Tab-separated table of C-alpha atoms and ligand atoms in Angstrom:
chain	number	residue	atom	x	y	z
A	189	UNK	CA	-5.250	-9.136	63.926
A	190	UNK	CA	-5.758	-6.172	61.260
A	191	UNK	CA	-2.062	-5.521	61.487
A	192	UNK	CA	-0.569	-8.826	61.097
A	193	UNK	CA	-2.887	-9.067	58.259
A	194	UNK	CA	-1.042	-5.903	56.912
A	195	UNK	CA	2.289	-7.180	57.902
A	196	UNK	CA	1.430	-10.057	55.868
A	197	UNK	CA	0.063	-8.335	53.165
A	198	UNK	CA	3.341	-6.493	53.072
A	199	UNK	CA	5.345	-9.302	52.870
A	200	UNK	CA	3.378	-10.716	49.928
A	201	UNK	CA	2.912	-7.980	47.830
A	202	UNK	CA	6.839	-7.391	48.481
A	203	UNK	CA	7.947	-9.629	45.627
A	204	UNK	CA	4.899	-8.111	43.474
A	205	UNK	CA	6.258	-4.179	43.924
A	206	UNK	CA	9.492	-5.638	43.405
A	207	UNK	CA	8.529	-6.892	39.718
A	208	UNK	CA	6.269	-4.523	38.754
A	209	UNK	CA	9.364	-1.933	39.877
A	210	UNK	CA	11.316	-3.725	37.523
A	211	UNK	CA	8.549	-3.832	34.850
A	212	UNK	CA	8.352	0.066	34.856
A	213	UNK	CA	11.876	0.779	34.227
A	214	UNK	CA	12.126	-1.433	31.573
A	215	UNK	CA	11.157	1.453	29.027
A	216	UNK	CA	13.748	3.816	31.195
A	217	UNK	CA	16.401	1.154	30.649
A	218	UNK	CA	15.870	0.885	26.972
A	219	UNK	CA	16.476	4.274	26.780
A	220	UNK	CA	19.153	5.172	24.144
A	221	UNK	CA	21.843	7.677	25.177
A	222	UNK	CA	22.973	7.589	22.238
A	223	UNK	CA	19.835	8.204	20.360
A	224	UNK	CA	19.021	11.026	23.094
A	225	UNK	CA	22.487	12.390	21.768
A	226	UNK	CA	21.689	12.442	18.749
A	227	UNK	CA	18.113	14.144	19.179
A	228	UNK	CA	20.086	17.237	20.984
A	229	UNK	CA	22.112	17.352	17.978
A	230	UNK	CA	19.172	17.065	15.884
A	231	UNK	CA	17.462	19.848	17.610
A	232	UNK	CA	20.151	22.344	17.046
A	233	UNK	CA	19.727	21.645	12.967
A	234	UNK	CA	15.790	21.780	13.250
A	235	UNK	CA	15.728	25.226	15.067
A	236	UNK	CA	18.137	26.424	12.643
A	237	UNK	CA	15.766	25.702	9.440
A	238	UNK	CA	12.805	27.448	11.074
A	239	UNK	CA	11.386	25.176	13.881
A	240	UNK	CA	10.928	26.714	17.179
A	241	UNK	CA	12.047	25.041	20.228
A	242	UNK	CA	8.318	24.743	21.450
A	243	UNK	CA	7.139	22.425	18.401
A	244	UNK	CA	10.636	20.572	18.292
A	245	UNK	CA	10.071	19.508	22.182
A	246	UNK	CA	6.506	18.541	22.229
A	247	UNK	CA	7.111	16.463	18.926
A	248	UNK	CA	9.627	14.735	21.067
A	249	UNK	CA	8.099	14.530	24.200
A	250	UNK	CA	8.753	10.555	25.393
A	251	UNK	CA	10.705	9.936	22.588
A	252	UNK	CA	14.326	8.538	23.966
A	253	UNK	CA	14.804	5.597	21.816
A	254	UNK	CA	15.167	4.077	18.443
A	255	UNK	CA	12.227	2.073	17.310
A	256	UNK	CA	13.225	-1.344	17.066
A	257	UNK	CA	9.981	-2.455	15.051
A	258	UNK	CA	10.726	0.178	12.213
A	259	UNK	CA	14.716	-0.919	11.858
A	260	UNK	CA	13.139	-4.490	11.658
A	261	UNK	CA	10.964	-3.085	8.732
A	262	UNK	CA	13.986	-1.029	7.152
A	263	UNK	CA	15.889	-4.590	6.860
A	264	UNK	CA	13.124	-6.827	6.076
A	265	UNK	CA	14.469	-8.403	2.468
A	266	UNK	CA	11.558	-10.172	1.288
A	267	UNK	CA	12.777	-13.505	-0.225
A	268	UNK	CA	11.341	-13.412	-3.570
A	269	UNK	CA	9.285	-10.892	-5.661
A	270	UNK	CA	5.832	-11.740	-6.013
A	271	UNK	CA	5.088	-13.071	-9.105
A	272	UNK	CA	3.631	-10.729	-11.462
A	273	UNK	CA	0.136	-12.566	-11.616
A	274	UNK	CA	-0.330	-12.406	-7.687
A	275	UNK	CA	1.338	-8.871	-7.688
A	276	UNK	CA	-2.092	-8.250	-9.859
A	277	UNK	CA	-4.507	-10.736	-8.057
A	278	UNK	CA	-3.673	-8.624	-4.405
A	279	UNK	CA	-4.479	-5.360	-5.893
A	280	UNK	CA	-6.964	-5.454	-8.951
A	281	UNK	CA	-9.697	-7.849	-7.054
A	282	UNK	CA	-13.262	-8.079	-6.267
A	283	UNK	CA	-13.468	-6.723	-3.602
A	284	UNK	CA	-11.297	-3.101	-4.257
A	285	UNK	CA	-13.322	-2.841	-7.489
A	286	UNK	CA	-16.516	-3.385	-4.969
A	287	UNK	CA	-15.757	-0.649	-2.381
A	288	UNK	CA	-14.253	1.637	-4.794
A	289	UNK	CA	-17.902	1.627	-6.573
A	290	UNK	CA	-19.241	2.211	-3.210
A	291	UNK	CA	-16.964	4.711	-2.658
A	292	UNK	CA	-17.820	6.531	-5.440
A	293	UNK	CA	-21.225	6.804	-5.129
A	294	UNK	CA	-20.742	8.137	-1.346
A	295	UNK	CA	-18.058	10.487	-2.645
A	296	UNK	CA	-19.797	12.071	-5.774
A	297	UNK	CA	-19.881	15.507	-5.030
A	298	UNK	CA	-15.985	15.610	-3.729
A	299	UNK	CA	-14.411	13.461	-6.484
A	300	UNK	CA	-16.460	16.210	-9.165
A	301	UNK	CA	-15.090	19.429	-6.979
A	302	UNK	CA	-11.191	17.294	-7.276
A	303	UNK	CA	-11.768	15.976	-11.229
A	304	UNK	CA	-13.072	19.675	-12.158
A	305	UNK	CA	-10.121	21.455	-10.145
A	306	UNK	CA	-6.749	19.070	-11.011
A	307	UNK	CA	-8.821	16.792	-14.227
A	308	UNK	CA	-7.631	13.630	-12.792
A	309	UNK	CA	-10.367	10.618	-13.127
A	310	UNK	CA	-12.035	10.281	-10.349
A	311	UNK	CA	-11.577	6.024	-10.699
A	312	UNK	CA	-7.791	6.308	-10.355
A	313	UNK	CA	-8.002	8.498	-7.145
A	314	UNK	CA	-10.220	5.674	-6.058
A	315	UNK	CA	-7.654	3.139	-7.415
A	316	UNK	CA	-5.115	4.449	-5.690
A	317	UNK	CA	-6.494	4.989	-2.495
A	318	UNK	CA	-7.222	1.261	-2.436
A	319	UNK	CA	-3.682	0.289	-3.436
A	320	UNK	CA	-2.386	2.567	-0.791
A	321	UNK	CA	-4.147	2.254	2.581
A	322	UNK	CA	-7.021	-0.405	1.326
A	323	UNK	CA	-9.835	2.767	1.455
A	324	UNK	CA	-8.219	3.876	4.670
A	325	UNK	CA	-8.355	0.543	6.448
A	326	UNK	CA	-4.859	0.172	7.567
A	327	UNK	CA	-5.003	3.592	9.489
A	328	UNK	CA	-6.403	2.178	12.294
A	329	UNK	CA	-3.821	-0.980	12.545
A	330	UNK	CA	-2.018	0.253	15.587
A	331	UNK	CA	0.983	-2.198	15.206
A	332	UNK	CA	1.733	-0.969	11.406
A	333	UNK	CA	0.997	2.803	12.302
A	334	UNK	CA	3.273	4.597	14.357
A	335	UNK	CA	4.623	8.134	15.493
A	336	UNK	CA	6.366	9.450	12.462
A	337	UNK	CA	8.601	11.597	14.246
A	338	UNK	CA	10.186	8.678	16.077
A	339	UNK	CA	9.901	6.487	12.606
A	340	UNK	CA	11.957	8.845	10.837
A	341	UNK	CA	14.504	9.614	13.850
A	342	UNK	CA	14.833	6.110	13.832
A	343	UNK	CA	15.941	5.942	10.181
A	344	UNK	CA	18.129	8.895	10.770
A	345	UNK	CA	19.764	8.167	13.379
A	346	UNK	CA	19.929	3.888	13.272
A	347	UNK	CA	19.791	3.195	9.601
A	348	UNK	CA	22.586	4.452	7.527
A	349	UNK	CA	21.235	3.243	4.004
A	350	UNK	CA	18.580	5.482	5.095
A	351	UNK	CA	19.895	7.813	7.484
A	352	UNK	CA	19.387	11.268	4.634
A	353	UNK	CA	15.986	10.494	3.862
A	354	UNK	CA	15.135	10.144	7.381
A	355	UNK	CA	17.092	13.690	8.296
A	356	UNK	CA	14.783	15.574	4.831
A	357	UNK	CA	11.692	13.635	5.849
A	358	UNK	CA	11.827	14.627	9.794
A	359	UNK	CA	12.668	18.040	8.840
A	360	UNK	CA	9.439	17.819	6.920
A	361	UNK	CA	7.353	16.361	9.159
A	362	UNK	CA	8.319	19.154	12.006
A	363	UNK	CA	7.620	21.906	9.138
A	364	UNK	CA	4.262	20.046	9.009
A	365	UNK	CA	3.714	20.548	12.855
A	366	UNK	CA	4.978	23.621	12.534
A	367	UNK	CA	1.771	24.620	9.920
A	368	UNK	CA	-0.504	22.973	12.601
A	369	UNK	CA	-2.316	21.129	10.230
A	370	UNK	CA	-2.115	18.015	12.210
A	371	UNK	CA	-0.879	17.605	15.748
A	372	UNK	CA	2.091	15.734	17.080
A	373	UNK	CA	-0.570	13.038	18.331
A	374	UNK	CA	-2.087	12.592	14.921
A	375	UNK	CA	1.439	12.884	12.988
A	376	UNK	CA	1.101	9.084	12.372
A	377	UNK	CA	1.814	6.826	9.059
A	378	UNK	CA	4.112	3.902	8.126
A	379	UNK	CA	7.702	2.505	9.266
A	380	UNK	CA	9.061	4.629	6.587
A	381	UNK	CA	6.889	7.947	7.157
A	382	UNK	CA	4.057	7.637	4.245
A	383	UNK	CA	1.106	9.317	6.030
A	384	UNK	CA	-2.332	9.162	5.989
A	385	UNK	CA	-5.187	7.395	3.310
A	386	UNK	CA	-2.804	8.015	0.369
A	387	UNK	CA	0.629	7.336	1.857
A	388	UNK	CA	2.678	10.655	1.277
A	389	UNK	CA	6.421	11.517	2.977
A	390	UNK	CA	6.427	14.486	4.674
A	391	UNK	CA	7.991	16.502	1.605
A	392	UNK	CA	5.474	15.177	-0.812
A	393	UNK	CA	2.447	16.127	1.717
A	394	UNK	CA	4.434	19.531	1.565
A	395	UNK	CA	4.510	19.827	-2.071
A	396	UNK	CA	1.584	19.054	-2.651
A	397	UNK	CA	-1.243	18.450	0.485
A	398	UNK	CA	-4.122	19.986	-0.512
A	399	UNK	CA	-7.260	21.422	2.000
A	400	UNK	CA	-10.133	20.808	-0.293
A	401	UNK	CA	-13.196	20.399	2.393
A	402	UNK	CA	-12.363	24.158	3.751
A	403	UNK	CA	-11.493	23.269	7.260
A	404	UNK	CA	-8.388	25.281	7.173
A	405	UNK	CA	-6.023	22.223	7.550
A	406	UNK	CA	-4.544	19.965	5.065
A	407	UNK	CA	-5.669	16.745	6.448
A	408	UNK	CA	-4.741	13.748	4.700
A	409	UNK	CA	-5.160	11.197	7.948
A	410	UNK	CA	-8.581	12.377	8.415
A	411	UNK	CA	-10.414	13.922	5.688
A	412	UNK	CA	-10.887	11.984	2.696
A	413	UNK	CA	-11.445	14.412	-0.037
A	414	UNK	CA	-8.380	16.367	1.318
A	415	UNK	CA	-6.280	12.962	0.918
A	416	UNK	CA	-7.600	12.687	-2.650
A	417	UNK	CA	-7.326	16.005	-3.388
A	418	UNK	CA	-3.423	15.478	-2.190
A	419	UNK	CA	-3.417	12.683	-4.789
A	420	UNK	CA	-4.742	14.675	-7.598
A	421	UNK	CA	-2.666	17.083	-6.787
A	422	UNK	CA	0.595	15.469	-7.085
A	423	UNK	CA	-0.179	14.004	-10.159
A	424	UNK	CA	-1.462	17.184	-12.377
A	425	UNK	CA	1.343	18.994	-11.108
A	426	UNK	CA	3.453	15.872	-13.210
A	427	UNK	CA	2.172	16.460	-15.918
A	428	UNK	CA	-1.659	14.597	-15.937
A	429	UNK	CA	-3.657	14.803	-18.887
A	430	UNK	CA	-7.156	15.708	-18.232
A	431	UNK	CA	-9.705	13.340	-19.809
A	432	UNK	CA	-7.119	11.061	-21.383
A	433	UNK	CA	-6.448	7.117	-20.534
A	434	UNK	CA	-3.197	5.643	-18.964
A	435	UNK	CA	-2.924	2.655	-21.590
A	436	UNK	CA	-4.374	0.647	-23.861
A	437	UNK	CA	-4.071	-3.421	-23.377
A	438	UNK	CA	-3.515	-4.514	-26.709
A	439	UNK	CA	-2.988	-7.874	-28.766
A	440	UNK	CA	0.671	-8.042	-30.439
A	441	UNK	CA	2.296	-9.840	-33.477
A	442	UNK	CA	4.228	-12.304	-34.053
A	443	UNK	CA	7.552	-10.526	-35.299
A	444	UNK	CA	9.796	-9.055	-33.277
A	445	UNK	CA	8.843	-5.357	-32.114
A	446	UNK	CA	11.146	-1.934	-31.690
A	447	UNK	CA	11.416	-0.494	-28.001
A	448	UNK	CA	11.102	3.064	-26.464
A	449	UNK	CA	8.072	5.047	-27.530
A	450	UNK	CA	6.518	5.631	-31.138
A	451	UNK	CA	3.289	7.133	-31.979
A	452	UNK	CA	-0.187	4.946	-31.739
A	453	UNK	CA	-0.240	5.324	-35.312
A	454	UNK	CA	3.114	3.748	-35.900
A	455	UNK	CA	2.071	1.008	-33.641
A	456	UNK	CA	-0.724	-0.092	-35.314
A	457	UNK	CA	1.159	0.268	-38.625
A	458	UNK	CA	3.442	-2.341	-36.895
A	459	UNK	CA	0.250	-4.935	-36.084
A	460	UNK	CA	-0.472	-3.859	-32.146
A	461	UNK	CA	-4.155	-3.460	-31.683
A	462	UNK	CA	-6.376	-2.855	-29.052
A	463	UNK	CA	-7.500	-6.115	-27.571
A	464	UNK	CA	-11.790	-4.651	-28.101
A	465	UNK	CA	-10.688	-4.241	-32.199
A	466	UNK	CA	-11.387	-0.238	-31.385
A	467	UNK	CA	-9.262	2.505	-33.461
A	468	UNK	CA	-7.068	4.811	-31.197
A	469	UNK	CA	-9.187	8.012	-30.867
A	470	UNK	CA	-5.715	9.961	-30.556
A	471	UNK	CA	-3.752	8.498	-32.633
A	472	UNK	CA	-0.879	10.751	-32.418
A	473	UNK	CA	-0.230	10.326	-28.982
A	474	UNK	CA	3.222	9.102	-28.346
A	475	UNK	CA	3.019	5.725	-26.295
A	476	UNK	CA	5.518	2.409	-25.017
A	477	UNK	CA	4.977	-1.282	-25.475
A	478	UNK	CA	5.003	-3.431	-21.668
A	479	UNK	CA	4.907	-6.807	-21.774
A	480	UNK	CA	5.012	-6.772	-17.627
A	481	UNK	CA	5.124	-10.688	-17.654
A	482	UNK	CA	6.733	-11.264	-21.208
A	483	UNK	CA	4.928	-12.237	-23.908
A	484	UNK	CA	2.998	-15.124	-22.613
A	485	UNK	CA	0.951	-11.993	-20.482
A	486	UNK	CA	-0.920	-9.291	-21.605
A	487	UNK	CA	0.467	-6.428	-23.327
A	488	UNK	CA	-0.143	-2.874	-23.188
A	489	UNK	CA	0.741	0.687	-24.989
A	490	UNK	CA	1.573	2.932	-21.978
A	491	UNK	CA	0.571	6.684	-22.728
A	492	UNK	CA	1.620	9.790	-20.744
A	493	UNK	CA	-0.900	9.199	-17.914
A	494	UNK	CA	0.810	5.926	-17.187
A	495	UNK	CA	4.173	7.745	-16.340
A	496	UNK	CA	2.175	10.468	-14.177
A	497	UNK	CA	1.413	8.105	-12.518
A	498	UNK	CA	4.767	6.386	-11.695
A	499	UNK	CA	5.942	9.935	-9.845
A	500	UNK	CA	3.918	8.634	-7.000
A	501	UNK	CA	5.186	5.518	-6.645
A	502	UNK	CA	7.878	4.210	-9.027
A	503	UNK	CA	6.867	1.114	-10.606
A	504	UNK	CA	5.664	-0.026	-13.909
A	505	UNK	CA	3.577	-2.520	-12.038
A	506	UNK	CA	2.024	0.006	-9.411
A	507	UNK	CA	1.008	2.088	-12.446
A	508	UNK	CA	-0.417	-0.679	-14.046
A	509	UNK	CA	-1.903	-2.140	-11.235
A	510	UNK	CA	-3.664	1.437	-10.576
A	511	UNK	CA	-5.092	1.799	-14.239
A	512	UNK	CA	-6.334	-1.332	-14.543
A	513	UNK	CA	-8.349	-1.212	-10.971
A	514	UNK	CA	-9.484	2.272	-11.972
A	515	UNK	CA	-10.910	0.921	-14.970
A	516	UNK	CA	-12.610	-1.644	-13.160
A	517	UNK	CA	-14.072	0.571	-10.830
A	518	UNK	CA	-15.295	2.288	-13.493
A	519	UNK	CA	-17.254	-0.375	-15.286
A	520	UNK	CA	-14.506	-1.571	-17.413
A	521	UNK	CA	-14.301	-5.890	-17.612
A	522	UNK	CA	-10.260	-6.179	-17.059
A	523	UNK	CA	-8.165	-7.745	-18.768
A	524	UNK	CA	-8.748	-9.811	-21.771
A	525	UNK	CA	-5.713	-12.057	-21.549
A	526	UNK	CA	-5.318	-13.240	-18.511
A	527	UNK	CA	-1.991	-13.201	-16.588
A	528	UNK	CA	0.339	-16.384	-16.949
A	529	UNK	CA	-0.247	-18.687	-13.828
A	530	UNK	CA	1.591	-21.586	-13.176
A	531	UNK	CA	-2.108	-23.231	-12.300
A	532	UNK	CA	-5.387	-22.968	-13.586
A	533	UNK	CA	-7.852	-20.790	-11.452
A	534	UNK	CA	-11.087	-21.940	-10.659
A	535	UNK	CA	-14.557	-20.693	-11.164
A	536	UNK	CA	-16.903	-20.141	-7.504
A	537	UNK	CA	-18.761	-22.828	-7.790
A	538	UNK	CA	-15.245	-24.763	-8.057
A	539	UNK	CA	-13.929	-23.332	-5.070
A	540	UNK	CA	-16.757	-24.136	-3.238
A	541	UNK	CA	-16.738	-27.624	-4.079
A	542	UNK	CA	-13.069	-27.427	-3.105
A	543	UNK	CA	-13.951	-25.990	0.398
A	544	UNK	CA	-16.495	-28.935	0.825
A	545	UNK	CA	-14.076	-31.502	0.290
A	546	UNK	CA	-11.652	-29.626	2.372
A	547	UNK	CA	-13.916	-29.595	5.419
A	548	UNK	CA	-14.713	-32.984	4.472
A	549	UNK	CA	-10.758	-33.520	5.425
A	550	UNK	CA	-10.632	-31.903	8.043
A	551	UNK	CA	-8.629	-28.606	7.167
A	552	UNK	CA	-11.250	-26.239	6.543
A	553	UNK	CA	-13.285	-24.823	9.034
A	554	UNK	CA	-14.710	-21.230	7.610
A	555	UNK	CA	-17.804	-20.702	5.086
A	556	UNK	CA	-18.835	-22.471	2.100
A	557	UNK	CA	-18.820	-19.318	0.096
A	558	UNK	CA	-17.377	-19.815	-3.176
A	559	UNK	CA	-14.210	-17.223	-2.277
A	560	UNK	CA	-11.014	-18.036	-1.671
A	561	UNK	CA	-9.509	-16.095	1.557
A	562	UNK	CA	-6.877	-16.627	3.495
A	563	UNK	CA	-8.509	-20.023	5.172
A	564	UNK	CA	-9.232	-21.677	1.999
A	565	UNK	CA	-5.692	-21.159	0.968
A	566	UNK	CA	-3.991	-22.430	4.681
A	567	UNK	CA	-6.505	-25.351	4.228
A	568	UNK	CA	-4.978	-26.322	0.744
A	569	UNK	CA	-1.281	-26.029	2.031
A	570	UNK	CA	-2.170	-28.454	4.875
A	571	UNK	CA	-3.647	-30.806	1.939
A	572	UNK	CA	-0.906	-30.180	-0.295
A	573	UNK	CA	1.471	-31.022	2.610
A	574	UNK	CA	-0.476	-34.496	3.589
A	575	UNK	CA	0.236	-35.391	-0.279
A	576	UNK	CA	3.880	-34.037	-0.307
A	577	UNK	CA	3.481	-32.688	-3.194
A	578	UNK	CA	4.986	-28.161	-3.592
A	579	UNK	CA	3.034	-26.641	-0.645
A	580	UNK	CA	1.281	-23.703	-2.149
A	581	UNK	CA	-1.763	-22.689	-1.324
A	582	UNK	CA	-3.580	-21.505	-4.619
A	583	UNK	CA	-7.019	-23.098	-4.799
A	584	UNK	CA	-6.456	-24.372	-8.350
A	585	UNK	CA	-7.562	-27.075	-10.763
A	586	UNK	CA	-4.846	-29.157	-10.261
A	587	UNK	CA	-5.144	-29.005	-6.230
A	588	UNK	CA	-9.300	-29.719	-6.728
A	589	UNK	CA	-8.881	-32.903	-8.837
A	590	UNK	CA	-6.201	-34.155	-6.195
A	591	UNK	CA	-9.088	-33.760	-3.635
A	592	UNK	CA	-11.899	-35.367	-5.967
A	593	UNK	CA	-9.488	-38.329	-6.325
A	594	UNK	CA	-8.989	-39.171	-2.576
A	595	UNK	CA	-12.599	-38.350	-1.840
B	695	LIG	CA1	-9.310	19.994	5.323
């Protein structure tokens, strides 16, 4: 009895060993000989600039394969850029100017040790942070953070476009192993190797990764204050000035206006003015007029600050988007004139009327809270698709009086 039972158990499970055989050497048969190759080779450069054997094999211990999910990333081509007002609406909101308040308070003493030690304001360490790695909140997405000795290998070895930077920034990142500041478990960060709560390559954490909590490691994934510290770092050594502002937002004339960069005096000579009617307490300072959505937007007079900032990430509208959260955070009211939409925001009391006559329809099934997340906005594509009219999912004026008609 027991062994026919086993016989038959046998004979069942068969099929089941089979497949779960076949499951297991699924990794094994996406292994990359040509990738493994290419590691050997690898290894042979790495040892020669300084890595010992011992650091180079445990860093890629069960790594014998291109990540697919990281070349996907490398080739992504997004179809349009976002337009300059959303750009701003994703990065200076409510909530980023919320937490980085709260942040502050929690992080007093630190962000005084960093601003006395590299003079950068604290609210544009906080700014950035946000921007960055949303206080820290994408470090524990597992499917955006990955190994970044296999990211970069991958880019190395699988990407051509980006096959140096991958080669510098692995080198790096073993160096970094090498230091044992961070293990090979913990060596984590983006497709393309930014690391940690304020996203630096491995040669920018080497430049400039600071240990500011006294642990005796430069940890950037873990330790807060030595991530902002990294930050500050970076940008005195470009050139930060201590106590001064990035920019000014400013109201412009008529007439047309000269590029490249003239002093604040010379502006205002020429009719700019700052938009609160204030002089420019330095009025020497040297400075250049961005219009970052043409003259319809707001305008600004960039100081030296503002191009600090672009060494850590090289866009006029990151820097922007950084001074004008950190302002926020710091009590400031934003901007005066707005950006250019191509619809007419609402006020909460709007958009809660709009989520009532949503759910009313049928397409909206979260809170009646007055903020537009990501359900409100689904909920007015599906409207906007039921009256076939551009399916875009801003909760605007236009889209509200469509609902109030076909209440
Ligand atoms: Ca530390």
């Amino acid at each position: 009895m027991s062994s026919l039972l086993l016989s038959r158990r046998r004979f069942f499970l068969a099929p089941v060993v089979l497949l779960s055989c076949l499951l297991f050497s699924l990794p094994l048969l996406a292994a990359d000989a040509g990738f493994q190759q290419w590691v050997r080779e690898f290894r042979q450069t790495a040892l020669k600039n300084g890595i010992s054997p011992e650091v180079f094999d445990r860093a890629f211990e069960g790594i014998d394969a291109p990540d697919q999910w990281v070349l996907d990333k490398a080739s992504y081509q997004p179809e349009f850029k976002a337009p300059v007002w959303q750009y701003f609406d994703n990065r200076v909101q409510k909530r980023a100017i919320r937490m980085g308040r709260a942040k502050k308070e929690e992080l007093q003493p630190w962000l005084d040790k960093i601003e006395q030690r590299y003079g950068v304001n604290p609210n544009v360490l906080l700014a950035i942070w946000s921007i960055e790695s949303s206080f820290g909140a994408i470090l524990d997405n597992d499917k955006v953070i990955r190994s970044v000795v296999r990211s970069l290998a991958t880019l190395a070895y699988a990407d051509p476009k980006r096959s140096r930077f991958g080669r510098q920034q692995l080198l790096a990142a073993l160096k970094i192993l090498e230091s044992g500041d961070i293990d090979e478990k913990h060596l984590v960060g983006s497709w393309a190797g930014a690391m940690g709560h304020t996203q630096f390559i491995p040669t920018s954490y080497q430049a400039y990764a600071v240990d500011i909590d006294g642990d005796g490691k430069r940890d950037i994934w873990n330790s807060v204050p030595d991530a902002l510290a990294t930050a500050a770092s970076l940008l005195s050594s470009n050139g930060w000035r201590r106590g001064e502002t990035w920019g000014y937002e400013v109201t412009i004339p008529e007439r047309k206006l000269p590029a490249g960069k003239l002093p604040l005096r010379k502006w205002e000579q020429l009719g700019v003015k700052r938009v609160n009617g204030k002089s420019f307490p330095r009025p020497g300072d040297i400075a250049e007029l961005k219009l970052p959505a043409g003259r319809e937007g707001p305008a600004f007079l960039m100081l030296k600050n503002f191009f600090v900032l672009k060494r850590y990430n090289n866009s006029d509208r990151y820097a922007t988007a950084v001074g004008l959260l950190a302002d926020q955070i710091g009590g400031g009211k934003g901007l005066v004139r707005d950006w250019p939409r191509p619809f007419t925001p609402l006020d909460p009391a709007e958009v809660e009327e709009m989520q009532k006559l949503l759910k009313a329809r049928g397409y909206y099934q979260g809170e009646i809270d007055g903020k537009a997340g990501s359900g409100t906005r689904k909920a007015v594509q599906q409207f906007e698709e039921e009256i076939g009219v551009e399916v875009q999912g801003y909760p605007s004026k236009e889209v509200l009086e469509a609902l109030r008609e076909r209440q």
